[in-house]
PDB file of C-alpha atoms in Angstrom:
ATOM      1  CA  MET A   1      97.906  91.907 152.388  1.00  0.00           C
ATOM      2  CA  LYS A   2      99.839  89.274 150.274  1.00  0.00           C
ATOM      3  CA  ILE A   3     102.961  88.750 148.219  1.00  0.00           C
ATOM      4  CA  ILE A   4     102.964  86.807 144.945  1.00  0.00           C
ATOM      5  CA  GLU A   5     105.909  86.037 142.693  1.00  0.00           C
ATOM      6  CA  LEU A   6     105.819  86.842 139.002  1.00  0.00           C
ATOM      7  CA  PRO A   7     107.741  84.165 137.121  1.00  0.00           C
ATOM      8  CA  ILE A   8     109.209  85.683 134.055  1.00  0.00           C
ATOM      9  CA  GLU A   9     110.739  83.275 131.382  1.00  0.00           C
ATOM     10  CA  PHE A  10     113.058  84.584 128.754  1.00  0.00           C
ATOM     11  CA  GLU A  11     115.879  83.319 126.567  1.00  0.00           C
ATOM     12  CA  PHE A  12     119.578  84.475 127.042  1.00  0.00           C
ATOM     13  CA  ASN A  13     122.273  82.951 124.844  1.00  0.00           C
ATOM     14  CA  GLY A  14     120.057  80.228 123.609  1.00  0.00           C
ATOM     15  CA  GLN A  15     119.088  79.189 127.083  1.00  0.00           C
ATOM     16  CA  LYS A  16     115.937  79.509 129.054  1.00  0.00           C
ATOM     17  CA  ASN A  17     116.087  81.710 131.943  1.00  0.00           C
ATOM     18  CA  HIS A  18     113.755  82.794 134.848  1.00  0.00           C
ATOM     19  CA  ILE A  19     113.529  85.800 137.121  1.00  0.00           C
ATOM     20  CA  TYR A  20     110.868  86.313 139.833  1.00  0.00           C
ATOM     21  CA  PRO A  21     109.996  89.959 140.573  1.00  0.00           C
ATOM     22  CA  SER A  22     107.478  90.256 143.461  1.00  0.00           C
ATOM     23  CA  LEU A  23     104.066  91.832 143.597  1.00  0.00           C
ATOM     24  CA  ILE A  24     102.690  93.129 146.861  1.00  0.00           C
ATOM     25  CA  ILE A  25      99.016  93.548 147.305  1.00  0.00           C
ATOM     26  CA  LEU A  26      97.842  95.905 150.043  1.00  0.00           C
ATOM     27  CA  ASN A  27      94.422  97.388 150.101  1.00  0.00           C
ATOM     28  CA  ASP A  28      93.821  96.984 146.518  1.00  0.00           C
ATOM     29  CA  GLU A  29      97.027  98.796 145.660  1.00  0.00           C
ATOM     30  CA  LEU A  30      99.874  97.170 144.041  1.00  0.00           C
ATOM     31  CA  THR A  31     103.593  97.426 144.611  1.00  0.00           C
ATOM     32  CA  LEU A  32     106.122  95.796 142.213  1.00  0.00           C
ATOM     33  CA  VAL A  33     109.521  94.871 143.484  1.00  0.00           C
ATOM     34  CA  ASP A  34     112.096  95.230 140.630  1.00  0.00           C
ATOM     35  CA  THR A  35     111.388  95.522 136.898  1.00  0.00           C
ATOM     36  CA  GLY A  36     113.485  92.960 134.942  1.00  0.00           C
ATOM     37  CA  TYR A  37     115.612  93.746 131.914  1.00  0.00           C
ATOM     38  CA  THR A  38     114.898  96.522 129.386  1.00  0.00           C
ATOM     39  CA  ASN A  39     111.752  95.705 127.333  1.00  0.00           C
ATOM     40  CA  PHE A  40     110.264  93.329 130.111  1.00  0.00           C
ATOM     41  CA  LEU A  41     107.359  95.695 130.753  1.00  0.00           C
ATOM     42  CA  PRO A  42     104.816  93.646 128.664  1.00  0.00           C
ATOM     43  CA  LEU A  43     106.041  90.465 130.237  1.00  0.00           C
ATOM     44  CA  ILE A  44     105.435  91.630 133.797  1.00  0.00           C
ATOM     45  CA  GLU A  45     102.244  93.371 132.833  1.00  0.00           C
ATOM     46  CA  ASN A  46     101.035  89.949 131.514  1.00  0.00           C
ATOM     47  CA  GLU A  47     101.905  88.258 134.708  1.00  0.00           C
ATOM     48  CA  ILE A  48     100.024  90.800 136.776  1.00  0.00           C
ATOM     49  CA  LEU A  49      97.041  90.372 134.599  1.00  0.00           C
ATOM     50  CA  LYS A  50      97.200  86.598 134.816  1.00  0.00           C
ATOM     51  CA  ASN A  51      97.013  86.918 138.675  1.00  0.00           C
ATOM     52  CA  GLY A  52      93.766  88.822 138.259  1.00  0.00           C
ATOM     53  CA  TYR A  53      95.108  92.396 139.004  1.00  0.00           C
ATOM     54  CA  GLU A  54      95.167  95.490 136.899  1.00  0.00           C
ATOM     55  CA  VAL A  55      98.268  97.442 136.218  1.00  0.00           C
ATOM     56  CA  LYS A  56      96.580 100.771 136.611  1.00  0.00           C
ATOM     57  CA  ASN A  57      96.472  99.928 140.351  1.00  0.00           C
ATOM     58  CA  LEU A  58     100.272  99.865 140.496  1.00  0.00           C
ATOM     59  CA  LYS A  59     101.110 102.419 143.094  1.00  0.00           C
ATOM     60  CA  ASN A  60     104.785 101.801 143.895  1.00  0.00           C
ATOM     61  CA  ILE A  61     107.919 100.247 142.429  1.00  0.00           C
ATOM     62  CA  ILE A  62     110.484  99.301 144.906  1.00  0.00           C
ATOM     63  CA  ILE A  63     114.069  98.770 143.541  1.00  0.00           C
ATOM     64  CA  THR A  64     116.377  96.622 145.620  1.00  0.00           C
ATOM     65  CA  HIS A  65     119.512  97.779 143.805  1.00  0.00           C
ATOM     66  CA  TYR A  66     121.027  98.982 140.549  1.00  0.00           C
ATOM     67  CA  ASP A  67     121.581  96.107 138.141  1.00  0.00           C
ATOM     68  CA  ASP A  68     120.365  95.860 134.650  1.00  0.00           C
ATOM     69  CA  ASP A  69     118.043  92.847 135.334  1.00  0.00           C
ATOM     70  CA  HIS A  70     116.402  94.866 138.181  1.00  0.00           C
ATOM     71  CA  ILE A  71     116.051  98.415 136.755  1.00  0.00           C
ATOM     72  CA  GLY A  72     116.050  97.605 133.002  1.00  0.00           C
ATOM     73  CA  SER A  73     112.252  98.366 132.531  1.00  0.00           C
ATOM     74  CA  LEU A  74     111.975 101.005 135.374  1.00  0.00           C
ATOM     75  CA  TYR A  75     111.973 103.811 132.831  1.00  0.00           C
ATOM     76  CA  GLU A  76     109.407 102.237 130.725  1.00  0.00           C
ATOM     77  CA  PHE A  77     107.067 101.658 133.757  1.00  0.00           C
ATOM     78  CA  LYS A  78     107.512 105.324 134.821  1.00  0.00           C
ATOM     79  CA  GLU A  79     106.870 106.583 131.284  1.00  0.00           C
ATOM     80  CA  LYS A  80     103.594 104.532 130.800  1.00  0.00           C
ATOM     81  CA  TYR A  81     102.361 104.922 134.367  1.00  0.00           C
ATOM     82  CA  PRO A  82     103.793 108.234 135.469  1.00  0.00           C
ATOM     83  CA  TRP A  83     101.821 108.288 138.806  1.00  0.00           C
ATOM     84  CA  ILE A  84     104.074 105.350 140.102  1.00  0.00           C
ATOM     85  CA  ASN A  85     106.108 106.261 143.230  1.00  0.00           C
ATOM     86  CA  ILE A  86     109.530 104.796 142.919  1.00  0.00           C
ATOM     87  CA  ILE A  87     111.369 103.860 145.983  1.00  0.00           C
ATOM     88  CA  ALA A  88     115.007 102.917 146.470  1.00  0.00           C
ATOM     89  CA  SER A  89     117.710 103.274 149.042  1.00  0.00           C
ATOM     90  CA  GLU A  90     119.533 106.649 149.158  1.00  0.00           C
ATOM     91  CA  ASN A  91     122.676 105.120 148.095  1.00  0.00           C
ATOM     92  CA  GLU A  92     121.316 103.322 145.041  1.00  0.00           C
ATOM     93  CA  SER A  93     119.283 106.353 144.108  1.00  0.00           C
ATOM     94  CA  LYS A  94     122.316 108.229 143.089  1.00  0.00           C
ATOM     95  CA  TYR A  95     123.151 105.579 140.417  1.00  0.00           C
ATOM     96  CA  ILE A  96     119.572 105.005 139.165  1.00  0.00           C
ATOM     97  CA  SER A  97     119.043 108.784 138.750  1.00  0.00           C
ATOM     98  CA  GLY A  98     122.419 109.251 136.974  1.00  0.00           C
ATOM     99  CA  GLU A  99     123.636 111.536 139.659  1.00  0.00           C
ATOM    100  CA  MET A 100     126.737 109.230 139.930  1.00  0.00           C
ATOM    101  CA  LYS A 101     128.475 106.697 137.719  1.00  0.00           C
ATOM    102  CA  SER A 102     127.195 103.272 138.940  1.00  0.00           C
ATOM    103  CA  GLU A 103     129.382 100.959 140.964  1.00  0.00           C
ATOM    104  CA  ARG A 104     128.438  98.234 138.645  1.00  0.00           C
ATOM    105  CA  LEU A 105     129.687 100.085 135.627  1.00  0.00           C
ATOM    106  CA  ILE A 106     132.939 100.944 137.251  1.00  0.00           C
ATOM    107  CA  GLN A 107     133.319  97.367 138.184  1.00  0.00           C
ATOM    108  CA  ALA A 108     132.653  96.102 134.790  1.00  0.00           C
ATOM    109  CA  GLU A 109     135.160  98.616 133.133  1.00  0.00           C
ATOM    110  CA  GLU A 110     137.876  97.481 135.660  1.00  0.00           C
ATOM    111  CA  MET A 111     137.121  93.733 134.941  1.00  0.00           C
ATOM    112  CA  LEU A 112     137.327  94.285 131.223  1.00  0.00           C
ATOM    113  CA  LYS A 113     141.008  95.352 131.568  1.00  0.00           C
ATOM    114  CA  ASN A 114     141.970  91.872 132.794  1.00  0.00           C
ATOM    115  CA  MET A 115     139.580  89.675 130.924  1.00  0.00           C
ATOM    116  CA  PRO A 116     140.699  86.686 128.917  1.00  0.00           C
ATOM    117  CA  ASN A 117     140.319  87.313 125.109  1.00  0.00           C
ATOM    118  CA  ASN A 118     137.441  84.873 124.824  1.00  0.00           C
ATOM    119  CA  GLU A 119     135.399  86.925 127.308  1.00  0.00           C
ATOM    120  CA  VAL A 120     136.208  90.435 126.014  1.00  0.00           C
ATOM    121  CA  GLU A 121     133.202  90.530 123.687  1.00  0.00           C
ATOM    122  CA  PHE A 122     130.765  89.629 126.359  1.00  0.00           C
ATOM    123  CA  GLY A 123     132.504  92.181 128.757  1.00  0.00           C
ATOM    124  CA  LYS A 124     132.018  95.095 126.168  1.00  0.00           C
ATOM    125  CA  TRP A 125     128.453  93.964 125.577  1.00  0.00           C
ATOM    126  CA  PHE A 126     127.718  94.069 129.209  1.00  0.00           C
ATOM    127  CA  ILE A 127     129.253  97.561 129.558  1.00  0.00           C
ATOM    128  CA  GLN A 128     127.152  98.812 126.769  1.00  0.00           C
ATOM    129  CA  GLN A 129     123.921  97.264 128.349  1.00  0.00           C
ATOM    130  CA  LEU A 130     124.626  99.315 131.541  1.00  0.00           C
ATOM    131  CA  LYS A 131     125.308 102.515 129.427  1.00  0.00           C
ATOM    132  CA  ASN A 132     122.102 102.102 127.589  1.00  0.00           C
ATOM    133  CA  LEU A 133     119.937 102.182 130.815  1.00  0.00           C
ATOM    134  CA  LYS A 134     117.849 105.284 131.013  1.00  0.00           C
ATOM    135  CA  TYR A 135     118.066 107.315 134.227  1.00  0.00           C
ATOM    136  CA  VAL A 136     114.990 107.632 136.398  1.00  0.00           C
ATOM    137  CA  SER A 137     114.656 109.875 139.411  1.00  0.00           C
ATOM    138  CA  ILE A 138     113.682 108.215 142.730  1.00  0.00           C
ATOM    139  CA  ASP A 139     110.550 109.585 144.518  1.00  0.00           C
ATOM    140  CA  GLU A 140     111.138 108.022 147.913  1.00  0.00           C
ATOM    141  CA  LYS A 141     114.603 107.335 149.430  1.00  0.00           C
ATOM    142  CA  VAL A 142     114.709 104.845 152.169  1.00  0.00           C
ATOM    143  CA  HIS A 143     117.227 103.632 154.764  1.00  0.00           C
ATOM    144  CA  ASP A 144     117.742 100.693 157.081  1.00  0.00           C
ATOM    145  CA  GLY A 145     114.958 100.285 159.562  1.00  0.00           C
ATOM    146  CA  ASP A 146     112.464 102.533 157.679  1.00  0.00           C
ATOM    147  CA  ARG A 147     108.907 101.234 157.559  1.00  0.00           C
ATOM    148  CA  ILE A 148     106.903 101.657 154.361  1.00  0.00           C
ATOM    149  CA  LEU A 149     103.610 100.429 152.966  1.00  0.00           C
ATOM    150  CA  ASP A 150     101.311 101.452 155.934  1.00  0.00           C
ATOM    151  CA  ASP A 151     104.253 100.259 158.355  1.00  0.00           C
ATOM    152  CA  LYS A 152     103.828  96.665 156.971  1.00  0.00           C
ATOM    153  CA  CYS A 153     107.110  96.450 155.383  1.00  0.00           C
ATOM    154  CA  ARG A 154     110.543  97.152 157.092  1.00  0.00           C
ATOM    155  CA  ILE A 155     113.602  98.148 154.989  1.00  0.00           C
ATOM    156  CA  ILE A 156     116.645  95.750 155.783  1.00  0.00           C
ATOM    157  CA  ALA A 157     119.958  97.152 154.498  1.00  0.00           C
ATOM    158  CA  THR A 158     121.731  94.112 152.899  1.00  0.00           C
ATOM    159  CA  PRO A 159     125.001  95.452 151.367  1.00  0.00           C
ATOM    160  CA  GLY A 160     127.490  93.313 149.592  1.00  0.00           C
ATOM    161  CA  HIS A 161     126.001  92.452 146.049  1.00  0.00           C
ATOM    162  CA  THR A 162     126.056  96.460 145.812  1.00  0.00           C
ATOM    163  CA  SER A 163     126.658  98.853 148.554  1.00  0.00           C
ATOM    164  CA  GLY A 164     123.054 100.138 148.925  1.00  0.00           C
ATOM    165  CA  HIS A 165     121.296  97.028 148.268  1.00  0.00           C
ATOM    166  CA  ILE A 166     117.990  96.555 150.382  1.00  0.00           C
ATOM    167  CA  SER A 167     115.672  93.542 151.161  1.00  0.00           C
ATOM    168  CA  LEU A 168     112.189  93.875 152.459  1.00  0.00           C
ATOM    169  CA  TYR A 169     110.851  92.305 155.590  1.00  0.00           C
ATOM    170  CA  PHE A 170     107.183  91.792 156.297  1.00  0.00           C
ATOM    171  CA  PRO A 171     106.689  90.729 159.917  1.00  0.00           C
ATOM    172  CA  SER A 172     102.918  90.077 159.679  1.00  0.00           C
ATOM    173  CA  LEU A 173     103.623  87.691 156.833  1.00  0.00           C
ATOM    174  CA  ASN A 174     106.849  86.295 158.300  1.00  0.00           C
ATOM    175  CA  SER A 175     108.322  86.812 154.802  1.00  0.00           C
ATOM    176  CA  VAL A 176     111.380  88.530 153.110  1.00  0.00           C
ATOM    177  CA  ILE A 177     111.841  89.724 149.523  1.00  0.00           C
ATOM    178  CA  THR A 178     115.448  89.140 149.132  1.00  0.00           C
ATOM    179  CA  GLY A 179     116.471  91.003 145.874  1.00  0.00           C
ATOM    180  CA  ASP A 180     120.093  89.572 145.306  1.00  0.00           C
ATOM    181  CA  ALA A 181     121.006  89.362 148.990  1.00  0.00           C
ATOM    182  CA  ALA A 182     119.979  85.765 148.645  1.00  0.00           C
ATOM    183  CA  VAL A 183     119.258  83.369 145.668  1.00  0.00           C
ATOM    184  CA  ASN A 184     117.415  80.140 145.965  1.00  0.00           C
ATOM    185  CA  GLU A 185     119.691  77.366 144.540  1.00  0.00           C
ATOM    186  CA  LYS A 186     118.367  73.767 144.959  1.00  0.00           C
ATOM    187  CA  GLN A 187     116.332  74.880 147.946  1.00  0.00           C
ATOM    188  CA  GLU A 188     119.208  76.516 149.707  1.00  0.00           C
ATOM    189  CA  LEU A 189     119.687  80.301 150.314  1.00  0.00           C
ATOM    190  CA  ILE A 190     123.152  81.375 149.032  1.00  0.00           C
ATOM    191  CA  ILE A 191     124.655  84.808 148.036  1.00  0.00           C
ATOM    192  CA  ALA A 192     124.206  85.824 144.413  1.00  0.00           C
ATOM    193  CA  ASN A 193     126.929  85.274 141.972  1.00  0.00           C
ATOM    194  CA  PRO A 194     130.104  86.148 143.952  1.00  0.00           C
ATOM    195  CA  ASN A 195     131.805  87.423 140.653  1.00  0.00           C
ATOM    196  CA  PHE A 196     129.352  90.202 140.634  1.00  0.00           C
ATOM    197  CA  CYS A 197     129.536  90.949 144.398  1.00  0.00           C
ATOM    198  CA  LEU A 198     131.065  94.336 145.160  1.00  0.00           C
ATOM    199  CA  ASP A 199     131.952  93.002 148.683  1.00  0.00           C
ATOM    200  CA  VAL A 200     131.733  89.196 149.224  1.00  0.00           C
ATOM    201  CA  ASP A 201     132.333  89.642 152.943  1.00  0.00           C
ATOM    202  CA  ASN A 202     129.431  92.037 153.331  1.00  0.00           C
ATOM    203  CA  ALA A 203     127.252  89.867 151.134  1.00  0.00           C
ATOM    204  CA  GLN A 204     127.806  86.853 153.458  1.00  0.00           C
ATOM    205  CA  GLN A 205     126.989  88.977 156.505  1.00  0.00           C
ATOM    206  CA  SER A 206     123.711  90.349 154.701  1.00  0.00           C
ATOM    207  CA  LEU A 207     122.713  86.824 153.953  1.00  0.00           C
ATOM    208  CA  ARG A 208     123.269  85.786 157.622  1.00  0.00           C
ATOM    209  CA  LYS A 209     121.153  88.820 158.565  1.00  0.00           C
ATOM    210  CA  ILE A 210     118.184  87.885 156.602  1.00  0.00           C
ATOM    211  CA  LYS A 211     118.376  84.175 157.498  1.00  0.00           C
ATOM    212  CA  ASN A 212     118.518  85.303 161.107  1.00  0.00           C
ATOM    213  CA  LEU A 213     114.984  86.828 160.623  1.00  0.00           C
ATOM    214  CA  ASN A 214     113.789  83.131 160.516  1.00  0.00           C
ATOM    215  CA  ALA A 215     111.148  83.983 158.027  1.00  0.00           C
ATOM    216  CA  GLU A 216     108.793  81.240 156.870  1.00  0.00           C
ATOM    217  CA  THR A 217     109.075  82.480 153.214  1.00  0.00           C
ATOM    218  CA  TYR A 218     111.909  84.142 151.161  1.00  0.00           C
ATOM    219  CA  TYR A 219     110.963  85.515 147.766  1.00  0.00           C
ATOM    220  CA  CYS A 220     114.233  85.238 145.835  1.00  0.00           C
ATOM    221  CA  TYR A 221     114.506  87.108 142.498  1.00  0.00           C
ATOM    222  CA  HIS A 222     116.786  84.308 141.263  1.00  0.00           C
ATOM    223  CA  GLY A 223     115.595  80.817 141.891  1.00  0.00           C
ATOM    224  CA  GLY A 224     112.021  81.774 143.077  1.00  0.00           C
ATOM    225  CA  LYS A 225     110.274  81.283 146.409  1.00  0.00           C
ATOM    226  CA  PHE A 226     112.034  79.533 149.243  1.00  0.00           C
ATOM    227  CA  SER A 227     109.905  78.188 152.104  1.00  0.00           C
ATOM    228  CA  LEU A 228     111.174  76.809 155.349  1.00  0.00           C
TER     229      LEU A 228
END
């Protein structure tokens, strides 16, 4: 079993950006963690191929939380590879499947009311991005402490950034896939953008929780791999 990060480079507002979805390889079966923005499917496919794996062997997609840069291409993956088993926390499943209006959309609409004029255009664009996301039903709903992937992966509830956010702990690899519970900034683990945190206190607590695992490697979606 191993984990590899998939560096995805893209341009946003004229600037180069990166995200780092993770690919878990277990017994020739692949599990992707998070799917990037909408239309990122070919970028992720290319990275999987570059690492010598075939996307037809993709068995699972795990979603750490509902945010457009994490679930944007989920619908495209499910449409192209209908056999994929989609895993998310019970809480986030309600938003990803469209059963309930997402916390992120509610937050964005509230923030728009008090935005300075020079930010209103971006606020409206962001709301539209969230509204454009296509709903996908979740095949497997998980909870804190659940073990998946042949018991090799333990679900860690890491609320704060969103209420149902999960991270993934792999005891045998001494590794954590953090989602947005931690970002790697200048080789330091910190919480993701506090402006987007639904509960900053919970986010700080969740960060402490995964740091206390004393893992050797933290695979951060933003900032890339962090090794002690």
